[in-house]
PDB file of C-alpha atoms in Angstrom:
ATOM      1  CA  MET J   1       0.000   0.000   0.000  1.00 61.00           C
ATOM      2  CA  LYS J   2       2.831   2.413   0.836  1.00 70.00           C
ATOM      3  CA  LEU J   3       4.514   1.688  -2.508  1.00 65.00           C
ATOM      4  CA  HIS J   4       1.253   2.379  -4.359  1.00 67.00           C
ATOM      5  CA  ALA J   5       0.801   5.721  -2.571  1.00 65.00           C
ATOM      6  CA  ALA J   6       4.416   6.693  -3.258  1.00 63.00           C
ATOM      7  CA  ALA J   7       4.012   5.916  -6.980  1.00 62.00           C
ATOM      8  CA  ILE J   8       0.870   8.069  -7.180  1.00 69.00           C
ATOM      9  CA  LEU J   9       2.669  10.914  -5.397  1.00 64.00           C
ATOM     10  CA  VAL J  10       5.621  10.735  -7.840  1.00 60.00           C
ATOM     11  CA  ILE J  11       3.284  10.765 -10.864  1.00 67.00           C
ATOM     12  CA  PHE J  12       1.399  13.739  -9.415  1.00 57.00           C
ATOM     13  CA  CYS J  13       4.635  15.691  -8.871  1.00 53.00           C
ATOM     14  CA  LEU J  14       5.842  14.940 -12.413  1.00 56.00           C
ATOM     15  CA  GLY J  15       2.511  16.164 -13.782  1.00 58.00           C
ATOM     16  CA  ILE J  16       2.784  19.460 -11.919  1.00 55.00           C
ATOM     17  CA  PHE J  17       6.405  19.889 -13.034  1.00 51.00           C
ATOM     18  CA  THR J  18       5.422  19.273 -16.679  1.00 53.00           C
ATOM     19  CA  VAL J  19       2.601  21.840 -16.558  1.00 47.00           C
ATOM     20  CA  HIS J  20       4.917  24.505 -15.113  1.00 48.00           C
ATOM     21  CA  THR J  21       7.625  23.753 -17.675  1.00 45.00           C
ATOM     22  CA  VAL J  22       5.226  24.070 -20.622  1.00 46.00           C
ATOM     23  CA  LYS J  23       3.747  27.310 -19.308  1.00 48.00           C
ATOM     24  CA  GLY J  24       7.234  28.734 -18.763  1.00 48.00           C
ATOM     25  CA  SER J  25       8.419  28.007 -22.274  1.00 48.00           C
ATOM     26  CA  VAL J  26       5.385  29.665 -23.860  1.00 48.00           C
ATOM     27  CA  GLY J  27       5.633  32.696 -21.602  1.00 50.00           C
ATOM     28  CA  SER J  28       9.335  33.127 -22.216  1.00 50.00           C
ATOM     29  CA  GLN J  29       8.932  33.752 -25.950  1.00 48.00           C
ATOM     30  CA  SER J  30       9.958  37.280 -26.746  1.00 55.00           C
ATOM     31  CA  MET J  31       7.600  39.787 -28.292  1.00 54.00           C
ATOM     32  CA  ARG J  32       8.561  42.960 -30.098  1.00 60.00           C
ATOM     33  CA  LYS J  33       8.388  46.099 -28.025  1.00 77.00           C
ATOM     34  CA  TYR J  34       7.840  48.341 -31.025  1.00 82.00           C
ATOM     35  CA  SER J  35       5.791  47.923 -34.178  1.00 87.00           C
ATOM     36  CA  CYS J  36       5.224  50.127 -37.193  1.00 90.00           C
ATOM     37  CA  VAL J  37       1.741  51.571 -37.454  1.00 89.00           C
ATOM     38  CA  ASN J  38       2.453  54.858 -39.254  1.00 92.00           C
ATOM     39  CA  LEU J  39       5.104  55.328 -41.929  1.00 94.00           C
ATOM     40  CA  SER J  40       7.179  58.458 -42.289  1.00 94.00           C
ATOM     41  CA  THR J  41       7.291  59.972 -45.776  1.00 92.00           C
ATOM     42  CA  GLN J  42      10.378  62.071 -45.031  1.00 93.00           C
ATOM     43  CA  GLN J  43      13.797  60.913 -46.255  1.00 95.00           C
ATOM     44  CA  LEU J  44      16.170  60.403 -43.331  1.00 95.00           C
ATOM     45  CA  ASN J  45      19.851  61.292 -43.160  1.00 95.00           C
ATOM     46  CA  ILE J  46      21.525  57.953 -43.876  1.00 94.00           C
ATOM     47  CA  ARG J  47      24.667  58.899 -41.921  1.00 94.00           C
ATOM     48  CA  ASN J  48      22.631  59.131 -38.694  1.00 96.00           C
ATOM     49  CA  LEU J  49      21.189  55.599 -38.976  1.00 97.00           C
ATOM     50  CA  ILE J  50      22.850  52.824 -36.984  1.00 96.00           C
ATOM     51  CA  GLY J  51      20.390  49.948 -37.253  1.00 96.00           C
ATOM     52  CA  TYR J  52      17.154  48.672 -38.727  1.00 97.00           C
ATOM     53  CA  GLU J  53      14.497  45.996 -38.323  1.00 95.00           C
ATOM     54  CA  MET J  54      12.179  44.589 -40.977  1.00 95.00           C
ATOM     55  CA  HIS J  55       8.485  44.554 -40.034  1.00 93.00           C
ATOM     56  CA  ARG J  56       5.585  42.869 -41.784  1.00 90.00           C
ATOM     57  CA  VAL J  57       2.791  43.274 -39.219  1.00 84.00           C
ATOM     58  CA  PRO J  58       0.594  45.359 -39.062  1.00 87.00           C
ATOM     59  CA  VAL J  59       2.196  46.995 -42.147  1.00 91.00           C
ATOM     60  CA  GLN J  60       5.239  46.149 -44.221  1.00 94.00           C
ATOM     61  CA  ALA J  61       7.941  48.576 -43.148  1.00 96.00           C
ATOM     62  CA  VAL J  62      11.571  49.136 -42.233  1.00 97.00           C
ATOM     63  CA  MET J  63      12.176  50.535 -38.759  1.00 97.00           C
ATOM     64  CA  PHE J  64      15.391  52.548 -38.690  1.00 97.00           C
ATOM     65  CA  ILE J  65      17.193  53.368 -35.456  1.00 96.00           C
ATOM     66  CA  ASN J  66      19.216  56.571 -35.432  1.00 96.00           C
ATOM     67  CA  THR J  67      22.210  57.574 -33.303  1.00 95.00           C
ATOM     68  CA  LYS J  68      19.902  59.040 -30.641  1.00 95.00           C
ATOM     69  CA  GLY J  69      17.951  55.771 -30.348  1.00 95.00           C
ATOM     70  CA  ILE J  70      14.864  57.136 -32.085  1.00 96.00           C
ATOM     71  CA  ARG J  71      12.942  54.585 -34.159  1.00 96.00           C
ATOM     72  CA  ILE J  72      11.355  55.719 -37.420  1.00 96.00           C
ATOM     73  CA  CYS J  73       9.252  53.519 -39.712  1.00 97.00           C
ATOM     74  CA  VAL J  74       9.407  54.004 -43.479  1.00 97.00           C
ATOM     75  CA  SER J  75       8.191  52.203 -46.572  1.00 95.00           C
ATOM     76  CA  PRO J  76      10.725  49.596 -47.783  1.00 95.00           C
ATOM     77  CA  ASN J  77       9.978  50.361 -51.454  1.00 93.00           C
ATOM     78  CA  GLN J  78      11.918  53.634 -51.595  1.00 93.00           C
ATOM     79  CA  LYS J  79      15.387  53.670 -53.209  1.00 93.00           C
ATOM     80  CA  TRP J  80      17.024  55.589 -50.363  1.00 96.00           C
ATOM     81  CA  VAL J  81      15.772  52.957 -47.895  1.00 97.00           C
ATOM     82  CA  GLN J  82      17.558  50.198 -49.804  1.00 95.00           C
ATOM     83  CA  SER J  83      20.749  52.316 -49.881  1.00 95.00           C
ATOM     84  CA  ALA J  84      20.515  52.894 -46.132  1.00 97.00           C
ATOM     85  CA  ILE J  85      20.080  49.164 -45.457  1.00 97.00           C
ATOM     86  CA  ARG J  86      23.148  48.345 -47.584  1.00 95.00           C
ATOM     87  CA  ARG J  87      25.185  51.007 -45.764  1.00 95.00           C
ATOM     88  CA  ILE J  88      24.192  49.684 -42.317  1.00 96.00           C
ATOM     89  CA  ASP J  89      24.919  46.090 -43.367  1.00 95.00           C
ATOM     90  CA  ARG J  90      28.347  47.122 -44.682  1.00 93.00           C
ATOM     91  CA  ALA J  91      29.118  48.928 -41.422  1.00 91.00           C
ATOM     92  CA  ARG J  92      28.107  45.845 -39.422  1.00 88.00           C
ATOM     93  CA  THR J  93      30.364  43.543 -41.432  1.00 88.00           C
ATOM     94  CA  THR J  94      33.382  45.855 -41.169  1.00 84.00           C
ATOM     95  CA  ARG J  95      32.894  46.166 -37.377  1.00 74.00           C
ATOM     96  CA  GLY J  96      32.715  42.393 -37.065  1.00 67.00           C
ATOM     97  CA  LYS J  97      36.135  41.856 -38.694  1.00 60.00           C
TER      98      LYS J  97
END
């Protein structure tokens, strides 16, 4: 009888551990802090941009980050945007060497 009760207790504890593990892994997935809702129509100074992120939801956009940490969303279809992305990528690869 004691062995039977101990087995049930072990199974119960494993069940609780499994539920907490599954909940933790779902809750630990990161979500974006910022998303693009409005797009700027103004051309930015490419020399002041230090990073970018591609966004598809809720609108397709490129979010540029400037030297002051300000994030600005623009349409990815503009020629200057593609030039800015290439410049940032080049700067990242030269810093990594």
